[in-house]
C-alpha cells in the first residue's frame, strides 16, 4: 500500500516506527518502571521465568537471584531447552580486569569475582543441556538485560550503585524498531564476543 501511494510506512503508520516518534508511540513498549531492581516484585520475575517458552537471553555481571527464584529454577530452564527453547546466559569473566574495575567502582571490596563464580556454580545441568549456551564476556556493561520471549527487564547502571539499586525498565516488544529492539541488539552485539563457559571438574568428578 505504501508503495502504491508513494509514501513510506512510517509516515502512514507512525506507530510502526516508535524510534522516530515522540510521546506515546516511543514509550508504548514500557510496561512499567521501577526506581530499583529490588523493587521489581518477585512474582514478576517468577512469572517471566515460568511463562517463557521460546527464548531466554540474559546478560549481566552476576545474577544468582534469577537462579534462586524457584527451588528448581535451573532444572526448569533445562526442561524449556529440551522442549525447544533457546537459552543464552552471559556472565562477566571473573578473571577479567574489567570485573576488578567494576568491583572497585561499586565498592564491593573484592567480592564481585566470587559472586560471579557463585552464580556459575548454580547453573547445574544447564551447561550440558542442548539449546542452552553459557558464555563469559569482558564488556563494560552499562545495563543488564533479562529477556523472556517478548518481555524484558533492563537495569541501567548508576555510578557507584550496586545491581539491586539500579533502576529497572519493564518492556514488551511491539515493533522491530522500538526500545526493546535497541536492548535486543545490544545483547546480540555482546553475545558475539563471549567465550563459551566450560564447567570446572574437581578430581572427585564433581563440577564446580
PDB file of C-alpha atoms in Angstrom:
ATOM      1  CA  UNK A   1       0.000   0.000   0.000  1.00  0.00           C
ATOM      2  CA  UNK A   2       2.824   2.356   0.856  1.00  0.00           C
ATOM      3  CA  UNK A   3       4.478   1.646  -2.496  1.00  0.00           C
ATOM      4  CA  UNK A   4       1.216   2.240  -4.356  1.00  0.00           C
ATOM      5  CA  UNK A   5       0.728   5.577  -2.624  1.00  0.00           C
ATOM      6  CA  UNK A   6       4.341   6.601  -2.963  1.00  0.00           C
ATOM      7  CA  UNK A   7       4.648   7.000   0.787  1.00  0.00           C
ATOM      8  CA  UNK A   8       6.761   5.395   3.483  1.00  0.00           C
ATOM      9  CA  UNK A   9       5.287   3.002   6.002  1.00  0.00           C
ATOM     10  CA  UNK A  10       6.483   5.233   8.827  1.00  0.00           C
ATOM     11  CA  UNK A  11       4.530   8.204   7.501  1.00  0.00           C
ATOM     12  CA  UNK A  12       1.332   6.207   7.002  1.00  0.00           C
ATOM     13  CA  UNK A  13       1.600   4.268  10.278  1.00  0.00           C
ATOM     14  CA  UNK A  14       3.848   6.197  12.719  1.00  0.00           C
ATOM     15  CA  UNK A  15       3.340   3.573  15.434  1.00  0.00           C
ATOM     16  CA  UNK A  16       5.368   1.089  13.390  1.00  0.00           C
ATOM     17  CA  UNK A  17       8.462   3.273  13.906  1.00  0.00           C
ATOM     18  CA  UNK A  18       8.383   4.336  17.559  1.00  0.00           C
ATOM     19  CA  UNK A  19      12.077   5.148  17.392  1.00  0.00           C
ATOM     20  CA  UNK A  20      11.343   8.203  15.216  1.00  0.00           C
ATOM     21  CA  UNK A  21       8.181   9.250  17.048  1.00  0.00           C
ATOM     22  CA  UNK A  22       7.854  11.376  20.148  1.00  0.00           C
ATOM     23  CA  UNK A  23       5.476  10.865  23.035  1.00  0.00           C
ATOM     24  CA  UNK A  24       3.306   7.799  23.490  1.00  0.00           C
ATOM     25  CA  UNK A  25       4.458   5.816  20.403  1.00  0.00           C
ATOM     26  CA  UNK A  26       8.057   5.942  21.644  1.00  0.00           C
ATOM     27  CA  UNK A  27       7.172   4.727  25.131  1.00  0.00           C
ATOM     28  CA  UNK A  28       4.378   2.270  24.307  1.00  0.00           C
ATOM     29  CA  UNK A  29       6.750  -0.657  24.904  1.00  0.00           C
ATOM     30  CA  UNK A  30       7.313   0.382  28.524  1.00  0.00           C
ATOM     31  CA  UNK A  31       5.025  -1.712  30.732  1.00  0.00           C
ATOM     32  CA  UNK A  32       6.472  -0.346  33.941  1.00  0.00           C
ATOM     33  CA  UNK A  33       9.456   1.313  35.567  1.00  0.00           C
ATOM     34  CA  UNK A  34      10.993   0.771  38.991  1.00  0.00           C
ATOM     35  CA  UNK A  35      13.326   3.014  40.953  1.00  0.00           C
ATOM     36  CA  UNK A  36      15.436  -0.006  41.881  1.00  0.00           C
ATOM     37  CA  UNK A  37      15.776  -3.567  40.607  1.00  0.00           C
ATOM     38  CA  UNK A  38      14.995  -4.658  44.167  1.00  0.00           C
ATOM     39  CA  UNK A  39      11.553  -3.051  43.754  1.00  0.00           C
ATOM     40  CA  UNK A  40      10.552  -5.421  40.952  1.00  0.00           C
ATOM     41  CA  UNK A  41       8.042  -7.802  42.585  1.00  0.00           C
ATOM     42  CA  UNK A  42       9.292 -11.336  42.902  1.00  0.00           C
ATOM     43  CA  UNK A  43       6.117 -12.559  41.200  1.00  0.00           C
ATOM     44  CA  UNK A  44       7.050 -10.560  38.092  1.00  0.00           C
ATOM     45  CA  UNK A  45      10.401 -12.344  37.847  1.00  0.00           C
ATOM     46  CA  UNK A  46       8.813 -15.715  38.562  1.00  0.00           C
ATOM     47  CA  UNK A  47       6.046 -15.154  36.015  1.00  0.00           C
ATOM     48  CA  UNK A  48       8.579 -14.224  33.343  1.00  0.00           C
ATOM     49  CA  UNK A  49      10.646 -17.322  34.016  1.00  0.00           C
ATOM     50  CA  UNK A  50       7.670 -19.671  34.095  1.00  0.00           C
ATOM     51  CA  UNK A  51       5.910 -18.262  31.034  1.00  0.00           C
ATOM     52  CA  UNK A  52       8.891 -18.161  28.651  1.00  0.00           C
ATOM     53  CA  UNK A  53       8.642 -20.900  26.020  1.00  0.00           C
ATOM     54  CA  UNK A  54      10.860 -19.765  23.140  1.00  0.00           C
ATOM     55  CA  UNK A  55      13.761 -17.645  24.337  1.00  0.00           C
ATOM     56  CA  UNK A  56      15.607 -16.612  27.473  1.00  0.00           C
ATOM     57  CA  UNK A  57      18.529 -14.220  26.987  1.00  0.00           C
ATOM     58  CA  UNK A  58      20.316 -12.742  29.998  1.00  0.00           C
ATOM     59  CA  UNK A  59      23.480 -10.687  30.210  1.00  0.00           C
ATOM     60  CA  UNK A  60      24.940  -9.119  33.315  1.00  0.00           C
ATOM     61  CA  UNK A  61      27.836  -9.431  35.739  1.00  0.00           C
ATOM     62  CA  UNK A  62      26.420 -11.849  38.301  1.00  0.00           C
ATOM     63  CA  UNK A  63      22.729 -12.566  38.745  1.00  0.00           C
ATOM     64  CA  UNK A  64      22.346 -15.516  41.122  1.00  0.00           C
ATOM     65  CA  UNK A  65      18.911 -14.217  42.144  1.00  0.00           C
ATOM     66  CA  UNK A  66      17.475 -15.451  38.814  1.00  0.00           C
ATOM     67  CA  UNK A  67      18.538 -18.995  39.651  1.00  0.00           C
ATOM     68  CA  UNK A  68      17.106 -18.584  43.140  1.00  0.00           C
ATOM     69  CA  UNK A  69      13.604 -17.578  42.016  1.00  0.00           C
ATOM     70  CA  UNK A  70      12.437 -21.170  42.352  1.00  0.00           C
ATOM     71  CA  UNK A  71      13.988 -24.170  44.147  1.00  0.00           C
ATOM     72  CA  UNK A  72      14.403 -25.937  40.794  1.00  0.00           C
ATOM     73  CA  UNK A  73      14.995 -22.929  38.533  1.00  0.00           C
ATOM     74  CA  UNK A  74      17.969 -24.473  36.688  1.00  0.00           C
ATOM     75  CA  UNK A  75      16.061 -27.707  36.067  1.00  0.00           C
ATOM     76  CA  UNK A  76      13.042 -25.718  34.893  1.00  0.00           C
ATOM     77  CA  UNK A  77      15.156 -23.807  32.378  1.00  0.00           C
ATOM     78  CA  UNK A  78      16.782 -27.050  31.222  1.00  0.00           C
ATOM     79  CA  UNK A  79      13.328 -28.518  30.579  1.00  0.00           C
ATOM     80  CA  UNK A  80      12.433 -25.490  28.477  1.00  0.00           C
ATOM     81  CA  UNK A  81      15.529 -26.128  26.354  1.00  0.00           C
ATOM     82  CA  UNK A  82      14.549 -29.762  25.874  1.00  0.00           C
ATOM     83  CA  UNK A  83      11.175 -28.518  24.648  1.00  0.00           C
ATOM     84  CA  UNK A  84      12.765 -26.301  22.006  1.00  0.00           C
ATOM     85  CA  UNK A  85      13.532 -23.037  23.805  1.00  0.00           C
ATOM     86  CA  UNK A  86      16.798 -21.196  23.177  1.00  0.00           C
ATOM     87  CA  UNK A  87      18.636 -20.044  26.302  1.00  0.00           C
ATOM     88  CA  UNK A  88      21.729 -17.837  26.374  1.00  0.00           C
ATOM     89  CA  UNK A  89      23.235 -16.757  29.667  1.00  0.00           C
ATOM     90  CA  UNK A  90      26.205 -14.384  29.665  1.00  0.00           C
ATOM     91  CA  UNK A  91      28.166 -13.700  32.841  1.00  0.00           C
ATOM     92  CA  UNK A  92      31.202 -11.472  33.281  1.00  0.00           C
ATOM     93  CA  UNK A  93      34.511 -13.313  33.192  1.00  0.00           C
ATOM     94  CA  UNK A  94      35.539 -13.296  36.881  1.00  0.00           C
ATOM     95  CA  UNK A  95      39.211 -13.315  35.886  1.00  0.00           C
ATOM     96  CA  UNK A  96      38.981 -10.238  33.635  1.00  0.00           C
ATOM     97  CA  UNK A  97      40.384  -6.838  34.513  1.00  0.00           C
ATOM     98  CA  UNK A  98      37.070  -5.080  33.927  1.00  0.00           C
ATOM     99  CA  UNK A  99      35.435  -7.139  36.684  1.00  0.00           C
ATOM    100  CA  UNK A 100      38.057  -5.853  39.116  1.00  0.00           C
ATOM    101  CA  UNK A 101      37.375  -2.322  37.887  1.00  0.00           C
ATOM    102  CA  UNK A 102      33.616  -2.731  38.330  1.00  0.00           C
ATOM    103  CA  UNK A 103      34.194  -4.198  41.779  1.00  0.00           C
ATOM    104  CA  UNK A 104      36.191  -1.105  42.752  1.00  0.00           C
ATOM    105  CA  UNK A 105      33.625   1.242  41.185  1.00  0.00           C
ATOM    106  CA  UNK A 106      30.764  -0.324  43.128  1.00  0.00           C
ATOM    107  CA  UNK A 107      32.930  -0.536  46.276  1.00  0.00           C
ATOM    108  CA  UNK A 108      32.330  -4.263  46.628  1.00  0.00           C
ATOM    109  CA  UNK A 109      35.589  -4.915  48.478  1.00  0.00           C
ATOM    110  CA  UNK A 110      36.806  -7.595  46.067  1.00  0.00           C
ATOM    111  CA  UNK A 111      33.657  -9.725  46.275  1.00  0.00           C
ATOM    112  CA  UNK A 112      32.373  -9.437  42.685  1.00  0.00           C
ATOM    113  CA  UNK A 113      34.514 -12.259  41.214  1.00  0.00           C
ATOM    114  CA  UNK A 114      33.247 -14.552  43.972  1.00  0.00           C
ATOM    115  CA  UNK A 115      29.635 -13.544  43.283  1.00  0.00           C
ATOM    116  CA  UNK A 116      30.080 -14.465  39.632  1.00  0.00           C
ATOM    117  CA  UNK A 117      31.619 -17.831  40.494  1.00  0.00           C
ATOM    118  CA  UNK A 118      28.771 -18.460  42.911  1.00  0.00           C
ATOM    119  CA  UNK A 119      26.221 -17.767  40.171  1.00  0.00           C
ATOM    120  CA  UNK A 120      28.070 -20.075  37.783  1.00  0.00           C
ATOM    121  CA  UNK A 121      28.034 -22.808  40.412  1.00  0.00           C
ATOM    122  CA  UNK A 122      24.232 -22.666  40.368  1.00  0.00           C
ATOM    123  CA  UNK A 123      23.661 -23.388  36.672  1.00  0.00           C
ATOM    124  CA  UNK A 124      23.566 -27.137  37.367  1.00  0.00           C
ATOM    125  CA  UNK A 125      22.565 -29.096  34.245  1.00  0.00           C
ATOM    126  CA  UNK A 126      22.359 -26.030  32.010  1.00  0.00           C
ATOM    127  CA  UNK A 127      25.977 -26.128  30.840  1.00  0.00           C
ATOM    128  CA  UNK A 128      25.395 -29.533  29.260  1.00  0.00           C
ATOM    129  CA  UNK A 129      21.800 -29.096  28.081  1.00  0.00           C
ATOM    130  CA  UNK A 130      21.297 -28.825  24.290  1.00  0.00           C
ATOM    131  CA  UNK A 131      19.746 -25.480  23.478  1.00  0.00           C
ATOM    132  CA  UNK A 132      21.379 -23.726  26.415  1.00  0.00           C
ATOM    133  CA  UNK A 133      24.597 -21.772  25.990  1.00  0.00           C
ATOM    134  CA  UNK A 134      26.632 -20.189  28.779  1.00  0.00           C
ATOM    135  CA  UNK A 135      29.204 -17.525  27.933  1.00  0.00           C
ATOM    136  CA  UNK A 136      31.682 -15.239  29.670  1.00  0.00           C
ATOM    137  CA  UNK A 137      32.013 -11.647  28.484  1.00  0.00           C
ATOM    138  CA  UNK A 138      34.652  -8.986  29.043  1.00  0.00           C
ATOM    139  CA  UNK A 139      32.477  -5.985  28.198  1.00  0.00           C
ATOM    140  CA  UNK A 140      31.930  -2.974  30.430  1.00  0.00           C
ATOM    141  CA  UNK A 141      28.157  -3.155  30.829  1.00  0.00           C
ATOM    142  CA  UNK A 142      26.002  -0.081  31.285  1.00  0.00           C
ATOM    143  CA  UNK A 143      22.856  -2.129  31.794  1.00  0.00           C
ATOM    144  CA  UNK A 144      21.852  -5.731  32.349  1.00  0.00           C
ATOM    145  CA  UNK A 145      19.302  -7.368  30.057  1.00  0.00           C
ATOM    146  CA  UNK A 146      16.850 -10.073  31.131  1.00  0.00           C
ATOM    147  CA  UNK A 147      14.765 -11.240  28.167  1.00  0.00           C
ATOM    148  CA  UNK A 148      11.950 -13.784  28.362  1.00  0.00           C
ATOM    149  CA  UNK A 149      10.334 -14.271  24.935  1.00  0.00           C
ATOM    150  CA  UNK A 150       8.978 -10.817  24.003  1.00  0.00           C
ATOM    151  CA  UNK A 151       9.165  -9.384  27.508  1.00  0.00           C
ATOM    152  CA  UNK A 152      12.289  -7.863  29.016  1.00  0.00           C
ATOM    153  CA  UNK A 153      13.634  -6.236  32.147  1.00  0.00           C
ATOM    154  CA  UNK A 154      16.548  -3.835  31.664  1.00  0.00           C
ATOM    155  CA  UNK A 155      18.558  -2.328  34.506  1.00  0.00           C
ATOM    156  CA  UNK A 156      20.527   0.815  33.543  1.00  0.00           C
ATOM    157  CA  UNK A 157      23.647   1.243  35.655  1.00  0.00           C
ATOM    158  CA  UNK A 158      24.178   4.116  38.045  1.00  0.00           C
ATOM    159  CA  UNK A 159      27.719   5.073  39.018  1.00  0.00           C
ATOM    160  CA  UNK A 160      28.736   3.539  42.371  1.00  0.00           C
ATOM    161  CA  UNK A 161      25.354   1.843  42.789  1.00  0.00           C
ATOM    162  CA  UNK A 162      25.122  -1.929  43.097  1.00  0.00           C
ATOM    163  CA  UNK A 163      22.951  -4.116  40.891  1.00  0.00           C
ATOM    164  CA  UNK A 164      19.901  -4.250  43.135  1.00  0.00           C
ATOM    165  CA  UNK A 165      19.985  -0.431  43.463  1.00  0.00           C
ATOM    166  CA  UNK A 166      19.826   0.260  39.732  1.00  0.00           C
ATOM    167  CA  UNK A 167      16.532   1.340  38.147  1.00  0.00           C
ATOM    168  CA  UNK A 168      14.618  -1.181  36.043  1.00  0.00           C
ATOM    169  CA  UNK A 169      12.508  -0.863  32.900  1.00  0.00           C
ATOM    170  CA  UNK A 170       9.884  -3.497  32.098  1.00  0.00           C
ATOM    171  CA  UNK A 171       9.484  -3.743  28.326  1.00  0.00           C
ATOM    172  CA  UNK A 172       7.355  -5.634  25.816  1.00  0.00           C
ATOM    173  CA  UNK A 173       8.226  -5.985  22.143  1.00  0.00           C
ATOM    174  CA  UNK A 174       5.749  -4.239  19.849  1.00  0.00           C
ATOM    175  CA  UNK A 175       7.988  -3.213  16.963  1.00  0.00           C
ATOM    176  CA  UNK A 176      11.314  -4.156  15.391  1.00  0.00           C
ATOM    177  CA  UNK A 177      12.401  -0.538  15.877  1.00  0.00           C
ATOM    178  CA  UNK A 178      11.465   0.271  19.478  1.00  0.00           C
ATOM    179  CA  UNK A 179      13.195   0.320  22.852  1.00  0.00           C
ATOM    180  CA  UNK A 180      13.023  -3.457  23.101  1.00  0.00           C
ATOM    181  CA  UNK A 181      14.896  -3.848  19.816  1.00  0.00           C
ATOM    182  CA  UNK A 182      17.636  -1.483  20.995  1.00  0.00           C
ATOM    183  CA  UNK A 183      18.443  -3.647  24.003  1.00  0.00           C
ATOM    184  CA  UNK A 184      17.898  -6.802  21.950  1.00  0.00           C
ATOM    185  CA  UNK A 185      20.595  -5.585  19.572  1.00  0.00           C
ATOM    186  CA  UNK A 186      22.908  -4.752  22.475  1.00  0.00           C
ATOM    187  CA  UNK A 187      22.585  -8.308  23.717  1.00  0.00           C
ATOM    188  CA  UNK A 188      23.448  -9.698  20.278  1.00  0.00           C
ATOM    189  CA  UNK A 189      26.464  -7.411  19.939  1.00  0.00           C
ATOM    190  CA  UNK A 190      27.902  -8.525  23.271  1.00  0.00           C
ATOM    191  CA  UNK A 191      26.935 -12.170  22.833  1.00  0.00           C
ATOM    192  CA  UNK A 192      29.048 -12.206  19.680  1.00  0.00           C
ATOM    193  CA  UNK A 193      32.123 -11.607  21.846  1.00  0.00           C
ATOM    194  CA  UNK A 194      31.583 -14.148  24.641  1.00  0.00           C
ATOM    195  CA  UNK A 195      33.816 -17.092  25.377  1.00  0.00           C
ATOM    196  CA  UNK A 196      31.942 -20.374  25.953  1.00  0.00           C
ATOM    197  CA  UNK A 197      31.946 -21.312  29.612  1.00  0.00           C
ATOM    198  CA  UNK A 198      33.338 -24.726  30.468  1.00  0.00           C
ATOM    199  CA  UNK A 199      32.476 -26.042  33.897  1.00  0.00           C
ATOM    200  CA  UNK A 200      35.468 -26.938  36.019  1.00  0.00           C
ATOM    201  CA  UNK A 201      35.650 -30.515  37.161  1.00  0.00           C
ATOM    202  CA  UNK A 202      37.196 -31.393  40.518  1.00  0.00           C
ATOM    203  CA  UNK A 203      39.318 -34.546  40.961  1.00  0.00           C
ATOM    204  CA  UNK A 204      36.358 -36.265  42.634  1.00  0.00           C
ATOM    205  CA  UNK A 205      34.323 -35.752  39.477  1.00  0.00           C
ATOM    206  CA  UNK A 206      32.052 -33.012  40.799  1.00  0.00           C
ATOM    207  CA  UNK A 207      31.516 -29.848  38.779  1.00  0.00           C
ATOM    208  CA  UNK A 208      32.460 -26.519  40.321  1.00  0.00           C
TER     209      UNK A 208
END
